[in-house]
């Protein structure tokens, strides 16, 4: 188990314990049968921590049955759940992941939760990545936009992707004080 997965399981252990479900958590953590974990995603009345644990474990193992649950978690209001879903989706290897992340990153009604989809798109380096980050960043350049972390993640992601299509929006981002340094660095990477 890598460090990221340990962090997720420890957070979920605390969450289960707080709800008096420590034994249920330990039992679920011990499950090694992927079919049993997938069944947990379909079973009615399961707590969110249990669904998340099953989905993350399946996703990290490359089991595509976790895809829908992970996409829902990627768009959750709780940032640690989003981060766990992004971690598992990056390892899942499902070709639908980039399209789903792009849809979440560019959804203006859910922009407050776009940080982890943006970071996931950067990690995936998929054909959908640069266009989605460009669209999202362009919208974040509006005066008084409150989503500075999303804008910064887009700038850094576009720099990492090195896609020349990002030059105009990165050039515009240089004029924003909170993004100027990162946008200049990203432009240098894209231009190299």
mmCIF file of C-alpha atoms in Angstrom:
data_model
loop_
_atom_site.group_PDB
_atom_site.id
_atom_site.type_symbol
_atom_site.label_atom_id
_atom_site.label_comp_id
_atom_site.label_asym_id
_atom_site.label_seq_id
_atom_site.Cartn_x
_atom_site.Cartn_y
_atom_site.Cartn_z
ATOM 1 C CA UNK A 1 0.000 0.000 0.000
ATOM 2 C CA UNK A 2 1.512 3.333 -1.040
ATOM 3 C CA UNK A 3 1.492 6.501 1.059
ATOM 4 C CA UNK A 4 -1.502 8.066 -0.696
ATOM 5 C CA UNK A 5 -3.647 4.974 -0.209
ATOM 6 C CA UNK A 6 -2.560 4.779 3.448
ATOM 7 C CA UNK A 7 -3.666 8.388 3.931
ATOM 8 C CA UNK A 8 -7.082 7.607 2.448
ATOM 9 C CA UNK A 9 -7.590 4.458 4.508
ATOM 10 C CA UNK A 10 -6.536 6.231 7.724
ATOM 11 C CA UNK A 11 -8.987 9.089 7.079
ATOM 12 C CA UNK A 12 -11.771 6.602 6.403
ATOM 13 C CA UNK A 13 -10.840 4.598 9.525
ATOM 14 C CA UNK A 14 -11.315 7.749 11.621
ATOM 15 C CA UNK A 15 -14.594 8.515 9.866
ATOM 16 C CA UNK A 16 -15.912 4.970 10.458
ATOM 17 C CA UNK A 17 -14.800 5.040 14.102
ATOM 18 C CA UNK A 18 -16.587 8.348 14.646
ATOM 19 C CA UNK A 19 -19.809 6.715 13.488
ATOM 20 C CA UNK A 20 -19.260 3.630 15.656
ATOM 21 C CA UNK A 21 -18.428 1.410 12.696
ATOM 22 C CA UNK A 22 -14.802 0.473 13.467
ATOM 23 C CA UNK A 23 -15.501 -3.286 13.178
ATOM 24 C CA UNK A 24 -17.276 -2.811 9.842
ATOM 25 C CA UNK A 25 -14.329 -0.764 8.613
ATOM 26 C CA UNK A 26 -11.799 -3.428 9.628
ATOM 27 C CA UNK A 27 -13.902 -6.104 7.944
ATOM 28 C CA UNK A 28 -14.131 -4.092 4.706
ATOM 29 C CA UNK A 29 -10.423 -3.293 4.750
ATOM 30 C CA UNK A 30 -9.660 -7.029 5.015
ATOM 31 C CA UNK A 31 -11.767 -7.900 1.942
ATOM 32 C CA UNK A 32 -9.541 -9.095 -0.888
ATOM 33 C CA UNK A 33 -12.227 -10.278 -3.334
ATOM 34 C CA UNK A 34 -12.830 -7.609 -6.012
ATOM 35 C CA UNK A 35 -16.369 -8.925 -6.564
ATOM 36 C CA UNK A 36 -17.196 -8.341 -2.914
ATOM 37 C CA UNK A 37 -15.805 -4.791 -3.111
ATOM 38 C CA UNK A 38 -17.797 -4.130 -6.299
ATOM 39 C CA UNK A 39 -20.900 -5.460 -4.534
ATOM 40 C CA UNK A 40 -20.362 -2.866 -1.820
ATOM 41 C CA UNK A 41 -20.756 -0.156 -4.477
ATOM 42 C CA UNK A 42 -24.155 -1.554 -5.497
ATOM 43 C CA UNK A 43 -25.536 -2.466 -2.073
ATOM 44 C CA UNK A 44 -28.227 -0.218 -0.642
ATOM 45 C CA UNK A 45 -27.741 1.607 2.627
ATOM 46 C CA UNK A 46 -23.932 1.603 2.694
ATOM 47 C CA UNK A 47 -22.268 4.585 4.400
ATOM 48 C CA UNK A 48 -20.263 6.963 2.272
ATOM 49 C CA UNK A 49 -16.951 5.969 3.903
ATOM 50 C CA UNK A 50 -17.566 2.322 2.928
ATOM 51 C CA UNK A 51 -18.425 3.170 -0.679
ATOM 52 C CA UNK A 52 -15.359 5.385 -0.922
ATOM 53 C CA UNK A 53 -13.067 2.720 0.512
ATOM 54 C CA UNK A 54 -14.400 0.079 -1.881
ATOM 55 C CA UNK A 55 -14.215 2.412 -4.897
ATOM 56 C CA UNK A 56 -10.697 3.641 -4.160
ATOM 57 C CA UNK A 57 -9.386 0.127 -3.578
ATOM 58 C CA UNK A 58 -10.978 -1.138 -6.796
ATOM 59 C CA UNK A 59 -9.810 1.879 -8.787
ATOM 60 C CA UNK A 60 -6.245 1.632 -7.525
ATOM 61 C CA UNK A 61 -6.295 -2.031 -8.593
ATOM 62 C CA UNK A 62 -7.495 -1.085 -12.093
ATOM 63 C CA UNK A 63 -11.024 -2.510 -11.732
ATOM 64 C CA UNK A 64 -13.254 -0.475 -14.021
ATOM 65 C CA UNK A 65 -16.378 -1.271 -11.986
ATOM 66 C CA UNK A 66 -15.299 1.579 -9.714
ATOM 67 C CA UNK A 67 -15.455 4.216 -12.453
ATOM 68 C CA UNK A 68 -18.923 5.686 -11.807
ATOM 69 C CA UNK A 69 -18.464 5.819 -8.042
ATOM 70 C CA UNK A 70 -15.062 7.463 -8.402
ATOM 71 C CA UNK A 71 -16.401 10.123 -10.781
ATOM 72 C CA UNK A 72 -19.132 10.960 -8.272
ATOM 73 C CA UNK A 73 -16.509 11.241 -5.530
ATOM 74 C CA UNK A 74 -14.289 13.403 -7.777
ATOM 75 C CA UNK A 75 -17.116 15.954 -7.808
ATOM 76 C CA UNK A 76 -17.819 15.777 -4.056
ATOM 77 C CA UNK A 77 -17.875 18.891 -1.872
ATOM 78 C CA UNK A 78 -15.299 17.336 0.496
ATOM 79 C CA UNK A 79 -11.757 17.917 -0.900
ATOM 80 C CA UNK A 80 -10.207 14.780 0.666
ATOM 81 C CA UNK A 81 -12.826 12.635 -1.090
ATOM 82 C CA UNK A 82 -12.063 14.396 -4.375
ATOM 83 C CA UNK A 83 -8.338 13.822 -3.896
ATOM 84 C CA UNK A 84 -8.876 10.121 -3.137
ATOM 85 C CA UNK A 85 -11.047 9.729 -6.223
ATOM 86 C CA UNK A 86 -8.464 11.507 -8.412
ATOM 87 C CA UNK A 87 -5.747 9.210 -7.049
ATOM 88 C CA UNK A 88 -7.764 6.093 -7.895
ATOM 89 C CA UNK A 89 -8.961 7.378 -11.277
ATOM 90 C CA UNK A 90 -5.381 8.118 -12.317
ATOM 91 C CA UNK A 91 -4.540 4.463 -11.675
ATOM 92 C CA UNK A 92 -7.748 3.004 -13.066
ATOM 93 C CA UNK A 93 -6.766 3.172 -16.726
ATOM 94 C CA UNK A 94 -10.324 3.738 -17.934
ATOM 95 C CA UNK A 95 -10.510 5.658 -21.239
ATOM 96 C CA UNK A 96 -13.614 7.508 -19.979
ATOM 97 C CA UNK A 97 -11.694 9.178 -17.162
ATOM 98 C CA UNK A 98 -10.314 12.142 -19.106
ATOM 99 C CA UNK A 99 -13.705 13.001 -20.620
ATOM 100 C CA UNK A 100 -15.347 12.858 -17.190
ATOM 101 C CA UNK A 101 -12.624 14.979 -15.584
ATOM 102 C CA UNK A 102 -12.842 17.510 -18.424
ATOM 103 C CA UNK A 103 -16.619 17.756 -18.007
ATOM 104 C CA UNK A 104 -16.226 18.359 -14.261
ATOM 105 C CA UNK A 105 -13.391 20.871 -14.684
ATOM 106 C CA UNK A 106 -15.334 22.963 -17.195
ATOM 107 C CA UNK A 107 -18.716 22.870 -15.439
ATOM 108 C CA UNK A 108 -19.249 26.432 -14.235
ATOM 109 C CA UNK A 109 -21.991 25.328 -11.853
ATOM 110 C CA UNK A 110 -19.460 23.126 -10.009
ATOM 111 C CA UNK A 111 -16.307 25.217 -10.398
ATOM 112 C CA UNK A 112 -15.820 25.319 -6.627
ATOM 113 C CA UNK A 113 -15.021 21.598 -6.863
ATOM 114 C CA UNK A 114 -12.886 21.742 -10.037
ATOM 115 C CA UNK A 115 -9.436 21.707 -8.394
ATOM 116 C CA UNK A 116 -9.007 17.928 -8.322
ATOM 117 C CA UNK A 117 -10.424 17.331 -11.823
ATOM 118 C CA UNK A 118 -7.951 19.946 -13.114
ATOM 119 C CA UNK A 119 -5.048 18.229 -11.365
ATOM 120 C CA UNK A 120 -6.220 14.844 -12.634
ATOM 121 C CA UNK A 121 -6.325 16.134 -16.213
ATOM 122 C CA UNK A 122 -2.740 17.300 -15.852
ATOM 123 C CA UNK A 123 -1.668 13.907 -14.556
ATOM 124 C CA UNK A 124 -3.519 12.035 -17.309
ATOM 125 C CA UNK A 125 -2.005 14.099 -20.141
ATOM 126 C CA UNK A 126 -4.949 13.064 -22.317
ATOM 127 C CA UNK A 127 -6.094 14.790 -25.528
ATOM 128 C CA UNK A 128 -8.919 16.394 -23.495
ATOM 129 C CA UNK A 129 -6.526 17.834 -20.902
ATOM 130 C CA UNK A 130 -5.196 21.018 -22.514
ATOM 131 C CA UNK A 131 -8.510 22.173 -24.048
ATOM 132 C CA UNK A 132 -10.328 21.705 -20.733
ATOM 133 C CA UNK A 133 -7.627 23.540 -18.757
ATOM 134 C CA UNK A 134 -7.571 26.369 -21.310
ATOM 135 C CA UNK A 135 -11.368 26.756 -21.087
ATOM 136 C CA UNK A 136 -11.354 26.663 -17.303
ATOM 137 C CA UNK A 137 -8.473 29.127 -16.976
ATOM 138 C CA UNK A 138 -10.007 31.559 -19.476
ATOM 139 C CA UNK A 139 -13.129 31.722 -17.290
ATOM 140 C CA UNK A 140 -11.048 32.209 -14.133
ATOM 141 C CA UNK A 141 -9.399 35.321 -15.579
ATOM 142 C CA UNK A 142 -12.591 37.339 -15.114
ATOM 143 C CA UNK A 143 -12.211 40.241 -12.657
ATOM 144 C CA UNK A 144 -12.775 39.247 -9.021
ATOM 145 C CA UNK A 145 -13.111 35.548 -9.793
ATOM 146 C CA UNK A 146 -13.045 33.759 -6.406
ATOM 147 C CA UNK A 147 -11.477 30.507 -7.643
ATOM 148 C CA UNK A 148 -7.798 31.403 -7.515
ATOM 149 C CA UNK A 149 -6.677 27.878 -6.582
ATOM 150 C CA UNK A 150 -8.432 26.451 -9.632
ATOM 151 C CA UNK A 151 -6.842 29.131 -11.845
ATOM 152 C CA UNK A 152 -3.384 28.422 -10.430
ATOM 153 C CA UNK A 153 -3.846 24.667 -10.943
ATOM 154 C CA UNK A 154 -4.804 25.350 -14.569
ATOM 155 C CA UNK A 155 -1.734 27.527 -15.113
ATOM 156 C CA UNK A 156 0.586 24.949 -13.571
ATOM 157 C CA UNK A 157 -1.122 22.150 -15.473
ATOM 158 C CA UNK A 158 -0.817 23.921 -18.797
ATOM 159 C CA UNK A 159 2.861 24.522 -18.124
ATOM 160 C CA UNK A 160 3.347 20.832 -17.360
ATOM 161 C CA UNK A 161 1.443 19.783 -20.482
ATOM 162 C CA UNK A 162 3.513 22.080 -22.699
ATOM 163 C CA UNK A 163 0.733 22.521 -25.266
ATOM 164 C CA UNK A 164 1.274 25.560 -27.505
ATOM 165 C CA UNK A 165 -2.487 26.156 -27.704
ATOM 166 C CA UNK A 166 -2.208 27.483 -24.136
ATOM 167 C CA UNK A 167 0.058 30.418 -25.049
ATOM 168 C CA UNK A 168 -2.741 33.015 -25.477
ATOM 169 C CA UNK A 169 -4.498 32.204 -22.192
ATOM 170 C CA UNK A 170 -1.202 31.948 -20.293
ATOM 171 C CA UNK A 171 -0.157 35.307 -21.735
ATOM 172 C CA UNK A 172 -3.431 36.773 -20.455
ATOM 173 C CA UNK A 173 -2.823 35.159 -17.045
ATOM 174 C CA UNK A 174 0.503 36.984 -16.689
ATOM 175 C CA UNK A 175 -1.516 40.203 -16.201
ATOM 176 C CA UNK A 176 -3.155 38.792 -13.059
ATOM 177 C CA UNK A 177 -1.004 39.448 -9.985
ATOM 178 C CA UNK A 178 -1.912 36.187 -8.243
ATOM 179 C CA UNK A 179 -1.009 34.192 -11.361
ATOM 180 C CA UNK A 180 1.803 36.247 -12.883
ATOM 181 C CA UNK A 181 4.797 34.256 -11.627
ATOM 182 C CA UNK A 182 3.258 30.852 -12.324
ATOM 183 C CA UNK A 183 1.972 31.973 -15.742
ATOM 184 C CA UNK A 184 5.397 33.310 -16.718
ATOM 185 C CA UNK A 185 6.991 30.015 -15.696
ATOM 186 C CA UNK A 186 4.343 28.062 -17.599
ATOM 187 C CA UNK A 187 4.869 30.183 -20.702
ATOM 188 C CA UNK A 188 8.592 29.496 -20.533
ATOM 189 C CA UNK A 189 7.915 25.751 -20.358
ATOM 190 C CA UNK A 190 5.408 25.840 -23.209
ATOM 191 C CA UNK A 191 7.679 27.951 -25.405
ATOM 192 C CA UNK A 192 10.746 25.755 -24.817
#
